[in-house]
Short mmCIF file of C-alpha atoms in Angstrom, two decimals:
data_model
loop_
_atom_site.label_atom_id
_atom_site.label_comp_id
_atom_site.label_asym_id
_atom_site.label_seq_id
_atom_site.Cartn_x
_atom_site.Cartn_y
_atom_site.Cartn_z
CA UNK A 25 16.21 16.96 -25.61
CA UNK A 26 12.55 16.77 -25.72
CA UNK A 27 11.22 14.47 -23.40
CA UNK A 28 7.00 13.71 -22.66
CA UNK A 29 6.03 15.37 -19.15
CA UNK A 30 5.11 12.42 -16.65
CA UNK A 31 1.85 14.42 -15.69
CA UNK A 32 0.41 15.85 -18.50
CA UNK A 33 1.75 13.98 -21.35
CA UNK A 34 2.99 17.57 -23.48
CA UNK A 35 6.17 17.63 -24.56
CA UNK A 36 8.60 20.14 -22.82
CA UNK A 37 12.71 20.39 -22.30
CA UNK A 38 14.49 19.16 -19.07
CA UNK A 39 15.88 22.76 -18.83
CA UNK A 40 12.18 24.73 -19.41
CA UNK A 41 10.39 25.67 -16.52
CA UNK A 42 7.19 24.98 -17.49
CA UNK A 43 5.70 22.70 -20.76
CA UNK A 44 5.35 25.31 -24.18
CA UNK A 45 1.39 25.12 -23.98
CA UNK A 46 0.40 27.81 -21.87
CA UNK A 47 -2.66 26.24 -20.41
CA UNK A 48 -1.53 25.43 -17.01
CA UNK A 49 1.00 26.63 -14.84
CA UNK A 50 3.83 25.12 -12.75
CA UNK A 51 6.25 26.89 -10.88
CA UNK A 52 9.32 28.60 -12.34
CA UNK A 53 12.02 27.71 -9.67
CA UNK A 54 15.00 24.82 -11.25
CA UNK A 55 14.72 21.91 -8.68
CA UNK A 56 17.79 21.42 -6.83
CA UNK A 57 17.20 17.86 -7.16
CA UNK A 58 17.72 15.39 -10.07
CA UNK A 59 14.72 14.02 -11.36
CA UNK A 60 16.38 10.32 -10.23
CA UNK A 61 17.29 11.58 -6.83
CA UNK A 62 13.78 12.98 -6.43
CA UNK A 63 12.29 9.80 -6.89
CA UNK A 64 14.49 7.87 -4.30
CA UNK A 65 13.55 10.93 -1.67
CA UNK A 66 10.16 10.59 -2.50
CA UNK A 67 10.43 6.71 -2.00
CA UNK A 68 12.16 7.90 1.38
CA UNK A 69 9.02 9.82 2.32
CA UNK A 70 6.80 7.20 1.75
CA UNK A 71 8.89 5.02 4.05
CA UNK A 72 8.97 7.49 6.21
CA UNK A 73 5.16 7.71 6.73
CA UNK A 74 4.44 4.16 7.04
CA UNK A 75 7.30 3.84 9.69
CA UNK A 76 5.36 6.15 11.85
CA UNK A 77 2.12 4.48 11.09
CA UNK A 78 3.82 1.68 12.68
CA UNK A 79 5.27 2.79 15.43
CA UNK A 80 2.56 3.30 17.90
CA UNK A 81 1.72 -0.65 17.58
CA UNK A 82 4.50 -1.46 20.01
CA UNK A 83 3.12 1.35 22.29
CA UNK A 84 -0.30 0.53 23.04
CA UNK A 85 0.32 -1.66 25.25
CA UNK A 86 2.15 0.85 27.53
CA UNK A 87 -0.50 3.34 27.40
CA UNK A 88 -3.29 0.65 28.00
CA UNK A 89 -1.37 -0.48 30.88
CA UNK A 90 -1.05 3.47 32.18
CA UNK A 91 -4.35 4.14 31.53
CA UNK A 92 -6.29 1.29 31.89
CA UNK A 93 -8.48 1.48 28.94
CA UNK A 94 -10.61 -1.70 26.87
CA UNK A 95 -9.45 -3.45 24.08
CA UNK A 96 -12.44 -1.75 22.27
CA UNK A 97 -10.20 1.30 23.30
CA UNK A 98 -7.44 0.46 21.26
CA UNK A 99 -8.89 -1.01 18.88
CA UNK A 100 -10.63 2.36 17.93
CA UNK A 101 -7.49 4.68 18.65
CA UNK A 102 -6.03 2.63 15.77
CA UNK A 103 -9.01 2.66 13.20
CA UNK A 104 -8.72 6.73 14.25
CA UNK A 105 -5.85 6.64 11.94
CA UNK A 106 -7.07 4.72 9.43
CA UNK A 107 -10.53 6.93 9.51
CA UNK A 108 -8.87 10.03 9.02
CA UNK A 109 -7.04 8.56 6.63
CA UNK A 110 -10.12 7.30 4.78
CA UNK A 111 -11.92 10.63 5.18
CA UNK A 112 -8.80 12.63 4.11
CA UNK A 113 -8.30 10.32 0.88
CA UNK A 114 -11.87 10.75 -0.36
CA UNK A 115 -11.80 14.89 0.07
CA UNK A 116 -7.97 15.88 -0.87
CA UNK A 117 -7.03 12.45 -3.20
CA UNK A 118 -6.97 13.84 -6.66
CA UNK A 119 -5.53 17.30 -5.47
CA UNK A 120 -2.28 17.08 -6.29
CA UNK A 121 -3.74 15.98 -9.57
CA UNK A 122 -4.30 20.04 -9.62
CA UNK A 123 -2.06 21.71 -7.26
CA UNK A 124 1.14 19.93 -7.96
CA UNK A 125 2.70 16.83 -6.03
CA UNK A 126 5.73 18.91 -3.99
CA UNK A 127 2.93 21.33 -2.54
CA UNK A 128 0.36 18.20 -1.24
CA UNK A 129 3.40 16.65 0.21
CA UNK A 130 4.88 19.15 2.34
CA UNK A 131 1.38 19.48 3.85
CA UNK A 132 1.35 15.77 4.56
CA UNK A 133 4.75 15.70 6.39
CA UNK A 134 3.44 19.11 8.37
CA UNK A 135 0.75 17.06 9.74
CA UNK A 136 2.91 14.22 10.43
CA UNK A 137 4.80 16.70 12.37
CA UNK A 138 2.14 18.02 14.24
CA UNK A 139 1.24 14.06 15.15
CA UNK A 140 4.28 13.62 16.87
CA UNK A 141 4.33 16.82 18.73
CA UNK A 142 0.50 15.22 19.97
CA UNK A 143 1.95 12.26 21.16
CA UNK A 144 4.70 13.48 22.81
CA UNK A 145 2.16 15.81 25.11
CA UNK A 146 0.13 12.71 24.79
CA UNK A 147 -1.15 12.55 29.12
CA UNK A 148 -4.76 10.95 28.28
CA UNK A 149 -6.50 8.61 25.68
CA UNK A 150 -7.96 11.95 24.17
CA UNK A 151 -4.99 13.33 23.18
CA UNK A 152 -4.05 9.41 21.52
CA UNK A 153 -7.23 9.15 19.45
CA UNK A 154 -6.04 13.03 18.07
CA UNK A 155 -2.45 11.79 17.39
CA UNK A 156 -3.28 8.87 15.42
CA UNK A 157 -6.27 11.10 13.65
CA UNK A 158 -3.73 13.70 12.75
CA UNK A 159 -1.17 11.20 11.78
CA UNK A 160 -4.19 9.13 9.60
CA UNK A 161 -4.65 12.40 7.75
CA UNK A 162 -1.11 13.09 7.07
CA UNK A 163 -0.74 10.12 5.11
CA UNK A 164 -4.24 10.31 3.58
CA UNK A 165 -3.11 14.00 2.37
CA UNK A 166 0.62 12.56 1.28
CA UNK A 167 -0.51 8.98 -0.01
CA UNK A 168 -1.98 9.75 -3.80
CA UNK A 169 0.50 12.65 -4.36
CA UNK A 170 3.63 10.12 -3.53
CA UNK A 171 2.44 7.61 -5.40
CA UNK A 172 1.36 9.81 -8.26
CA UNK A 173 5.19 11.40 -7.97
CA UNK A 174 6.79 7.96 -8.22
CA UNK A 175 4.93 7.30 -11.36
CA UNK A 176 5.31 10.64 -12.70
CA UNK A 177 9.42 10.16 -11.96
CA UNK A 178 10.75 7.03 -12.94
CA UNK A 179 12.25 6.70 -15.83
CA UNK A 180 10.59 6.28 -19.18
CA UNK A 181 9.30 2.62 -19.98
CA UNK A 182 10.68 1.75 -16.44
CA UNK A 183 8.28 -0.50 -14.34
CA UNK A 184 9.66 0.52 -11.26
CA UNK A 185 7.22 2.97 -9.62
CA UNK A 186 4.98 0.02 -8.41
CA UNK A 187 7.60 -1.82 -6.79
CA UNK A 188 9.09 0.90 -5.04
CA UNK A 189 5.79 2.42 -3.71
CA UNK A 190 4.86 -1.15 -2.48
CA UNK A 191 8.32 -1.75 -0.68
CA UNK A 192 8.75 1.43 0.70
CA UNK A 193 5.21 1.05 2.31
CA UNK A 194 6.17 -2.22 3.63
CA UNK A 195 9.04 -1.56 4.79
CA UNK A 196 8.26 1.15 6.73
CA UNK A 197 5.56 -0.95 8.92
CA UNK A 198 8.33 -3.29 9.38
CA UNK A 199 11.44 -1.04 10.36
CA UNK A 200 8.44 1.03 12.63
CA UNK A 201 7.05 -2.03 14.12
CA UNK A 202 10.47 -3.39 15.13
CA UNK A 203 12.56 -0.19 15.78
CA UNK A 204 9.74 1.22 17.67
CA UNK A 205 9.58 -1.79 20.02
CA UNK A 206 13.49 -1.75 20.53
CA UNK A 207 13.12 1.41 21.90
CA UNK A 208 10.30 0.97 24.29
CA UNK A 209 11.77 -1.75 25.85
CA UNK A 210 15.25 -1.06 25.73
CA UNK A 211 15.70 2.47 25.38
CA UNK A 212 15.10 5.77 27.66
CA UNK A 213 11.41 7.85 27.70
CA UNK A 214 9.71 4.73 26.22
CA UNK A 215 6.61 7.08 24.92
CA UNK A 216 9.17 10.31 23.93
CA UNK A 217 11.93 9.03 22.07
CA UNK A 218 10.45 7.43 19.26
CA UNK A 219 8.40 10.70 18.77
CA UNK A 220 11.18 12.65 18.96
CA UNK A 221 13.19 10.79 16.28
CA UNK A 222 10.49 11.17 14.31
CA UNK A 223 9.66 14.58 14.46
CA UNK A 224 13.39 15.59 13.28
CA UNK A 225 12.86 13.07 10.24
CA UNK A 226 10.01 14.62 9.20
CA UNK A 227 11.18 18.11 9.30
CA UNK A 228 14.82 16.74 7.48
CA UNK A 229 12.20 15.57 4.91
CA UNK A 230 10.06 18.62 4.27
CA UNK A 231 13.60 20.29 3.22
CA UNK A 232 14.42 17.61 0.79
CA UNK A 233 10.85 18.24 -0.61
CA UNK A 234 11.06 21.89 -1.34
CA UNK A 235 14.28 20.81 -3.46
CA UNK A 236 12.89 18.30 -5.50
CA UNK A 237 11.32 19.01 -8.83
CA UNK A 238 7.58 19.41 -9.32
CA UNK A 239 5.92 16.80 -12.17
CA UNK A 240 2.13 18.10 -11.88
CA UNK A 241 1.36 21.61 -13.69
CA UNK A 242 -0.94 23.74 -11.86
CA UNK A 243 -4.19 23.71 -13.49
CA UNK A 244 -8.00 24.84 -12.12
CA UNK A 245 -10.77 22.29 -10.77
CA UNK A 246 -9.28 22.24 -7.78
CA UNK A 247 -11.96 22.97 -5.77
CA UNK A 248 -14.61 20.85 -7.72
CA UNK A 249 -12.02 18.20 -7.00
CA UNK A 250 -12.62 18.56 -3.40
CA UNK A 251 -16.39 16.87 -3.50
CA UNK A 252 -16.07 13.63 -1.48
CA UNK A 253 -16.07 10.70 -4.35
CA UNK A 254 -14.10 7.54 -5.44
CA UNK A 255 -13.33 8.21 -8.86
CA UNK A 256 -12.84 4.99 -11.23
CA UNK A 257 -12.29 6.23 -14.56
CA UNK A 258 -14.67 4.40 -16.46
CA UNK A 259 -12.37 2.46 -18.72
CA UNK A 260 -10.91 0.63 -15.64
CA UNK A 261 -13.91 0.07 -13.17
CA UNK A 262 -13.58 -3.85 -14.75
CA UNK A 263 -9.75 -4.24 -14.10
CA UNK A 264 -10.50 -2.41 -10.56
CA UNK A 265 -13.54 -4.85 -9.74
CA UNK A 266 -10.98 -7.97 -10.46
CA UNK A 267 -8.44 -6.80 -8.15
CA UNK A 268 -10.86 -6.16 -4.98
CA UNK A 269 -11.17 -9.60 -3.78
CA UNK A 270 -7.09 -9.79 -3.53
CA UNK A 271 -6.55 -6.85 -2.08
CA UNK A 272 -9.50 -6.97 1.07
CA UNK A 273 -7.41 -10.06 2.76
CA UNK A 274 -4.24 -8.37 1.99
CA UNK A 275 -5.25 -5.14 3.92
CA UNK A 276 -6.96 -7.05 6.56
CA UNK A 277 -3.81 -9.43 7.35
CA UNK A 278 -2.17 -5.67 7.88
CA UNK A 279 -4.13 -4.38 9.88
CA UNK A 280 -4.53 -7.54 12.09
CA UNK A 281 -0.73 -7.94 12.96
CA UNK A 282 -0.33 -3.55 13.52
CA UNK A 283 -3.21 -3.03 16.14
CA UNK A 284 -3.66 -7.37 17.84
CA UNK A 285 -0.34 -8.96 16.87
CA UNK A 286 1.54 -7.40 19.88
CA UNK A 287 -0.93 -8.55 21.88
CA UNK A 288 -1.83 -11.84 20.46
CA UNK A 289 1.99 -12.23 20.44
CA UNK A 290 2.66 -11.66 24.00
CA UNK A 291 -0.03 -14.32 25.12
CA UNK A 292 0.90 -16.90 22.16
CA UNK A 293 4.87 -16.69 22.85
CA UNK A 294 4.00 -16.34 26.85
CA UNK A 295 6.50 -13.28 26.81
CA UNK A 296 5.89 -9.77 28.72
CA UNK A 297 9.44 -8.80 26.19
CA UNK A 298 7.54 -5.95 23.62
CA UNK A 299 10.14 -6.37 21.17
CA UNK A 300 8.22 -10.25 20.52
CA UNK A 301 5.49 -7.78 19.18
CA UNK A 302 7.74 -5.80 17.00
CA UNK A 303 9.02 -8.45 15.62
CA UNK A 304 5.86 -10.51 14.37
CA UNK A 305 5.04 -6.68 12.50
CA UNK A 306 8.65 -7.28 11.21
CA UNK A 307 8.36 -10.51 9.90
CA UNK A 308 5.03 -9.85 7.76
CA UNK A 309 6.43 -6.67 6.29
CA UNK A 310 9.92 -7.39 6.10
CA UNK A 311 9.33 -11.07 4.78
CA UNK A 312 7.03 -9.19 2.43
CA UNK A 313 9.18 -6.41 1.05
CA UNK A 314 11.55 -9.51 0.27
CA UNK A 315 8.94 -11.12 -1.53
CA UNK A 316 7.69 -7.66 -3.42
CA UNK A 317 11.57 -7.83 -4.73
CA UNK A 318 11.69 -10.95 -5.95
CA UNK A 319 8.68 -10.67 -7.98
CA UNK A 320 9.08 -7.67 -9.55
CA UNK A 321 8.92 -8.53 -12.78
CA UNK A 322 5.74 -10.56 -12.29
CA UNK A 323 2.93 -9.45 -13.81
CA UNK A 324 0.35 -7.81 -11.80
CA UNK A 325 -2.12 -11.13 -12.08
CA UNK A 326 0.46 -13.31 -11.70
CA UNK A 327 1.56 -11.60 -8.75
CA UNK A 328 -1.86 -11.46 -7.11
CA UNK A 329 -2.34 -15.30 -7.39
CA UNK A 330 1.24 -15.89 -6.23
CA UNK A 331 0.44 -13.60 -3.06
CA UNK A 332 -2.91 -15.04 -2.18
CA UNK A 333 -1.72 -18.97 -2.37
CA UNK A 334 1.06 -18.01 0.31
CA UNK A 335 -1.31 -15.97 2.06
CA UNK A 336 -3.82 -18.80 2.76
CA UNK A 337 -0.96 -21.19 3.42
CA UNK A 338 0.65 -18.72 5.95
CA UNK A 339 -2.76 -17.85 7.91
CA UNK A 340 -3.51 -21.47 7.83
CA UNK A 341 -0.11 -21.97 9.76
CA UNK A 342 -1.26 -18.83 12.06
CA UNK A 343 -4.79 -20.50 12.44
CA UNK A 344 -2.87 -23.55 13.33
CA UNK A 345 -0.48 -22.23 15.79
CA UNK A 346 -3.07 -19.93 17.37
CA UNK A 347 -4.90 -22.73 18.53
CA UNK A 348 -1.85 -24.93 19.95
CA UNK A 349 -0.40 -22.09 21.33
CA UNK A 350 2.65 -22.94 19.67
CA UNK A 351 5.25 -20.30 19.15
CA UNK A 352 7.88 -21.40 16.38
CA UNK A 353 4.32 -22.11 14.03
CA UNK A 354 3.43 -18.70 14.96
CA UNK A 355 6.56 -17.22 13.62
CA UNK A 356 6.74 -19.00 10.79
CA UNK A 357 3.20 -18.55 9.81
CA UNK A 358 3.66 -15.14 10.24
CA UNK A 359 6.73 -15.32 7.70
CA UNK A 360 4.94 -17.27 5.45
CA UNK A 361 1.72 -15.11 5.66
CA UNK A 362 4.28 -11.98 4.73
CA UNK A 363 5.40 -13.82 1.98
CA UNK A 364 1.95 -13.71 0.04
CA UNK A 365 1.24 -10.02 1.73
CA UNK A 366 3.75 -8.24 -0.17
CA UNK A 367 3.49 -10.27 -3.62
CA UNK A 368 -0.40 -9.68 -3.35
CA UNK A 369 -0.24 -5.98 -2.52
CA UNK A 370 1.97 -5.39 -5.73
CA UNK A 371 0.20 -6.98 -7.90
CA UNK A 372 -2.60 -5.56 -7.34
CA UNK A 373 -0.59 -2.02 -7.06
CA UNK A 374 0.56 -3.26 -10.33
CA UNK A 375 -2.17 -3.95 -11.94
CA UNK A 376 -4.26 -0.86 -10.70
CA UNK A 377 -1.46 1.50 -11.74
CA UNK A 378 -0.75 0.14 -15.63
CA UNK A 379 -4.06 1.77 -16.68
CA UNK A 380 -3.80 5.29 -14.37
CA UNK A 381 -3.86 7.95 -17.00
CA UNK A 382 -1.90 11.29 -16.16
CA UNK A 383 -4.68 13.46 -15.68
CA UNK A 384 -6.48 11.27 -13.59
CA UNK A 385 -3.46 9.52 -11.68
CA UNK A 386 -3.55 11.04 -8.06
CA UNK A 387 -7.61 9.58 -8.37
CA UNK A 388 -7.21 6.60 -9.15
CA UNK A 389 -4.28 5.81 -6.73
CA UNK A 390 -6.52 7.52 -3.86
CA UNK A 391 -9.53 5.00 -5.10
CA UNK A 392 -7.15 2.18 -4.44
CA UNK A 393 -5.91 3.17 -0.73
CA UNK A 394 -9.60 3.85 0.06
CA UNK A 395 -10.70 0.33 -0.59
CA UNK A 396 -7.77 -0.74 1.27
CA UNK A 397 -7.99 1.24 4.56
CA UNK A 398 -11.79 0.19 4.65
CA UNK A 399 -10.30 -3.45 4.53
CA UNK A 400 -7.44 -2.50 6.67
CA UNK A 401 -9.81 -1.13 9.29
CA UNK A 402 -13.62 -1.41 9.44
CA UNK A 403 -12.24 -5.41 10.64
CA UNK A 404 -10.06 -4.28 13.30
CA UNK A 405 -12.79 -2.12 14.94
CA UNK A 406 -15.37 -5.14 14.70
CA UNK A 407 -12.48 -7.26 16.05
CA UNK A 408 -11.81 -4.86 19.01
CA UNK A 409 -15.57 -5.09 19.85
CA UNK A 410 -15.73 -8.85 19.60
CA UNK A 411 -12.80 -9.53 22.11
CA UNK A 412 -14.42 -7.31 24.74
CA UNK A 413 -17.09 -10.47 24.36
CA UNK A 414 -15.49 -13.94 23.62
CA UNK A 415 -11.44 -12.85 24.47
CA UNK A 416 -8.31 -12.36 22.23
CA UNK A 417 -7.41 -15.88 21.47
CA UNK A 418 -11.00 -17.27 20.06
CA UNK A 419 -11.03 -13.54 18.30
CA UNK A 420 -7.86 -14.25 16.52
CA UNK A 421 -9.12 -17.81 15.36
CA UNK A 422 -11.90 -16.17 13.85
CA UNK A 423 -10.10 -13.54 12.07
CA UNK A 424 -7.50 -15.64 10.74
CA UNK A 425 -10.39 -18.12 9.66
CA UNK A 426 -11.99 -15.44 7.29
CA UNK A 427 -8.70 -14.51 5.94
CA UNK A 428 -7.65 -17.71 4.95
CA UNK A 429 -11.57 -18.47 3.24
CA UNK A 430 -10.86 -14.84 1.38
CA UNK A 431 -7.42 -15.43 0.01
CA UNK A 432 -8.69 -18.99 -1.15
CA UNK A 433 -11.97 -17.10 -2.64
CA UNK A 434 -9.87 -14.74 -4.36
CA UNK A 435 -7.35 -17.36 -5.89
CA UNK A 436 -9.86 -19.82 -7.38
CA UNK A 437 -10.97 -17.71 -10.13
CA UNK A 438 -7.30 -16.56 -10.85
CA UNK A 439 -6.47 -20.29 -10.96
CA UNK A 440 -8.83 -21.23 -13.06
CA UNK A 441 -8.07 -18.28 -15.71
CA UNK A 442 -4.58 -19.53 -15.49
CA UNK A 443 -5.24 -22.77 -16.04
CA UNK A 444 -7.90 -22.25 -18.82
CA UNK A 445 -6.84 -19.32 -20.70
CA UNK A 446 -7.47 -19.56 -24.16
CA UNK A 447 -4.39 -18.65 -26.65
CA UNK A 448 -5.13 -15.60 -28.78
CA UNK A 449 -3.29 -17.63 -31.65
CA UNK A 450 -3.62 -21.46 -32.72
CA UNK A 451 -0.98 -22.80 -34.50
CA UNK A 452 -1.51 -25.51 -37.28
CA UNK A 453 0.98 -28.06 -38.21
CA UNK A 454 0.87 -29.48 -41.81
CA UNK A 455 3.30 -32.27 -43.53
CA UNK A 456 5.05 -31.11 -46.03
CA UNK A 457 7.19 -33.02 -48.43
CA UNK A 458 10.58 -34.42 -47.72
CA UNK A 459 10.34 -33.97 -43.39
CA UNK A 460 9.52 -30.58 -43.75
CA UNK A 461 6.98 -29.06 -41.64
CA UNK A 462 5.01 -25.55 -42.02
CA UNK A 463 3.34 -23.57 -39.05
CA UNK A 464 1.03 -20.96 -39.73
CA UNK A 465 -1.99 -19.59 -37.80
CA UNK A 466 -5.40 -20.24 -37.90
CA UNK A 467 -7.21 -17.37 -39.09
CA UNK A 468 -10.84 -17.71 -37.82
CA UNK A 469 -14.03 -16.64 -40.21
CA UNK A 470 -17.53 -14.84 -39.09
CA UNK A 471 -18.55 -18.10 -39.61
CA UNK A 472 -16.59 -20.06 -37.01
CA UNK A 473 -13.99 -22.29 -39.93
CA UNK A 474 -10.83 -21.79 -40.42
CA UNK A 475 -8.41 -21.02 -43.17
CA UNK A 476 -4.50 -22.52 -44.20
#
């Protein structure tokens, strides 16, 4: 059966090993893997990736205790991740655009691997900022090429690569956030056995990567593909430019709860117990992945204006709760927060994804987690900075207050095109004789009449 190639668009058979044009290359070995299994494990990887991005949140606490370092500190050992990760996108995005998704993968989970072997010999803040740096460029290096893969591997028609690649994100901060905190406070080597875990997952995973199929042919460029750039194909700079203001307080509500929500946590809920901080990271993601579920067959606008209503409402609660110290509002503005996060992240996942073209797929999706880590971390650094100054409680008012005014910012114009939208076709009623009616559509001239 001849079936279109989810990378290049040629035709080829399931059984060939590489598509009948000879102008690019992929490699000859049959995958071991099904091309429906393959997309779960890749779906696995990307959970995989964000749970580790995760778990350090419950942990800085501990080391800041140990070592006795500033909230600047922290603040900046986190944004070291999401640097790296920044830099990394930008130089090694579009590469599996060129040398094939299984190949950019397996490099990503080495590096993972090689983060968690850094923070297990982890005795200073140097060695920290390294781990999350390494770790940041894992998942910059993995990112594009999973995301790409998910695409390239669902099934024909199927709108399911969006919804996947959102969940299994946002799941993974949540089962890291919480899992990691369980263990700190409740299990044995609070700073080892997380890392441990970890490093076994990741090397279990690089195995089921060199079995799954590969959906990018080999082709040249890849070394002109390594010139920094964020490449917008043309055609959808105007879609991309509609989805920024969404996705800048979507990011920023992430990266808020994973490097201050422990923190802010612990002094709201007047609790030393870490797993309090786990579980605030839980309750944005998790709520969230909840949320990405039930609107998955949302549109991607509809799903952005859906995820930025709940988002103001739920930092307003935050905002509110903040202030009174109160925490059951806390919680539940938390929940509520989560409940735009995830809706707001796939639509604009959604939205940005409908109009990636093979060729430049891996790109586009790396354009898209750029503008997101710069909203996910350039805020947390100034953040940091700013609670050195004023404290943690007046910072946190502050940052909720500019998420809240950027969610409502970006859901007045979506309201409004809602609301207003013009129909692309009138209908016109007409009597007709004996009760009967006829509808037909107006049919507008050059001229600005209309014809029956």
């Amino acid at each position: 059966m001849n079936v279109p190639s989810a990378s290049s668009g040629r035709e080829y058979n399931r059984g060939d090993a590489e598509p009948r044009t000879g102008a690019v290359r992929a490699p000859t070995r049959r995958a071991a893997l099904s091309r429906e299994a393959a997309f779960w494990l890749v779906a696995g990887v990307l959970f995989l990736l964000f749970f580790a991005a995760a778990a350090p949140s419950p942990l800085y606490g501990v080391y800041q205790s140990r070592w006795r370092f500033s909230t600047t500190t922290l603040t900046s050992i986190f944004a070291a991740y999401a640097v790296l990760l920044l830099i990394t996108l930008l130089v090694l995005g579009p590469v599996s655009d060129y040398l094939g998704r299984r190949r950019v993968i397996l490099a990503g989970l080495a590096m993972a691997a090689g983060a968690c072997g850094l923070f297990l010999a982890a005795e200073n803040v140097g060695l920290l900022f390294a781990a999350r740096a390494l770790h940041g460029a894992a998942v910059g290096t993995a990112t594009s090429a999973l995301g790409a893969a998910l695409i390239d591997l669902q099934p024909q028609g199927s709108r399911r690569a969006p919804v996947v690649t959102t969940a299994a994100a946002m799941l993974g901060l949540a089962a890291g956030g919480l899992g990691a905190s369980a263990l700190v406070q409740y299990g044995p080597a609070p700073t080892h056995l997380i890392w441990w875990l970890l490093l076994g997952a990741d090397l279990a995973a690089a195995g089921g990567v060199m079995a799954m199929p590969e959906t990018a042919a080999v082709r040249p460029g890849v070394l002109a593909s390594l010139r920094p750039r964020v490449a917008v194909p043309q055609q959808t700079r105007g879609t991309f430019a509609k989805v920024l203001p969404c996705l800048i307080p979507v990011w920023m509500t992430s990266g808020f709860y994973l490097s201050l929500g422990p923190s802010l946590a612990a002094q709201v809920l007047r609790s030393p117990d870490l797993l309090w901080g786990g579980l605030v990271i839980f309750l944005l993601n998790g709520i969230g992945t909840a949320a990405i579920v039930a609107a998955s067959r949302a549109s991607g606008p509809v799903a952005m204006l859906a995820g930025c209503l709940a988002l103001f409402a739920g930092t307003a609660v935050t905002l509110a709760a903040i202030r009174t110290a109160s925490g059951a509002a806390f919680l539940a503005g938390t929940a509520l927060a989560g409940a735009g996060f995830g809706p707001g992240m796939l639509g604009a996942f959604r939205t940005i994804s409908a109009e990636a073209t093979p060729e430049h797929r891996a790109s586009l999706i790396a354009a898209y987690f750029i503008v997101s880590y710069a909203a996910f971390s350039i805020p947390v650094v100034a953040a940091g900075v700013v609670t050195t100054h004023i404290g943690l409680h007046r910072t946190a008012l502050g940052y909720c207050a500019t998420i809240a005014v950027l969610a409502a910012a970006a859901a007045s114009p979506m309201v409004y095109a809602h609301r207003w939208r013009p129909t692309e076709t009138k209908r016109l009623t007409t009597s007709r004789p004996h009760g009967k009616v006829l509808t037909h559509p107006i049919r507008h001239t050059h001229q600005g009449r209309h014809h029956g």
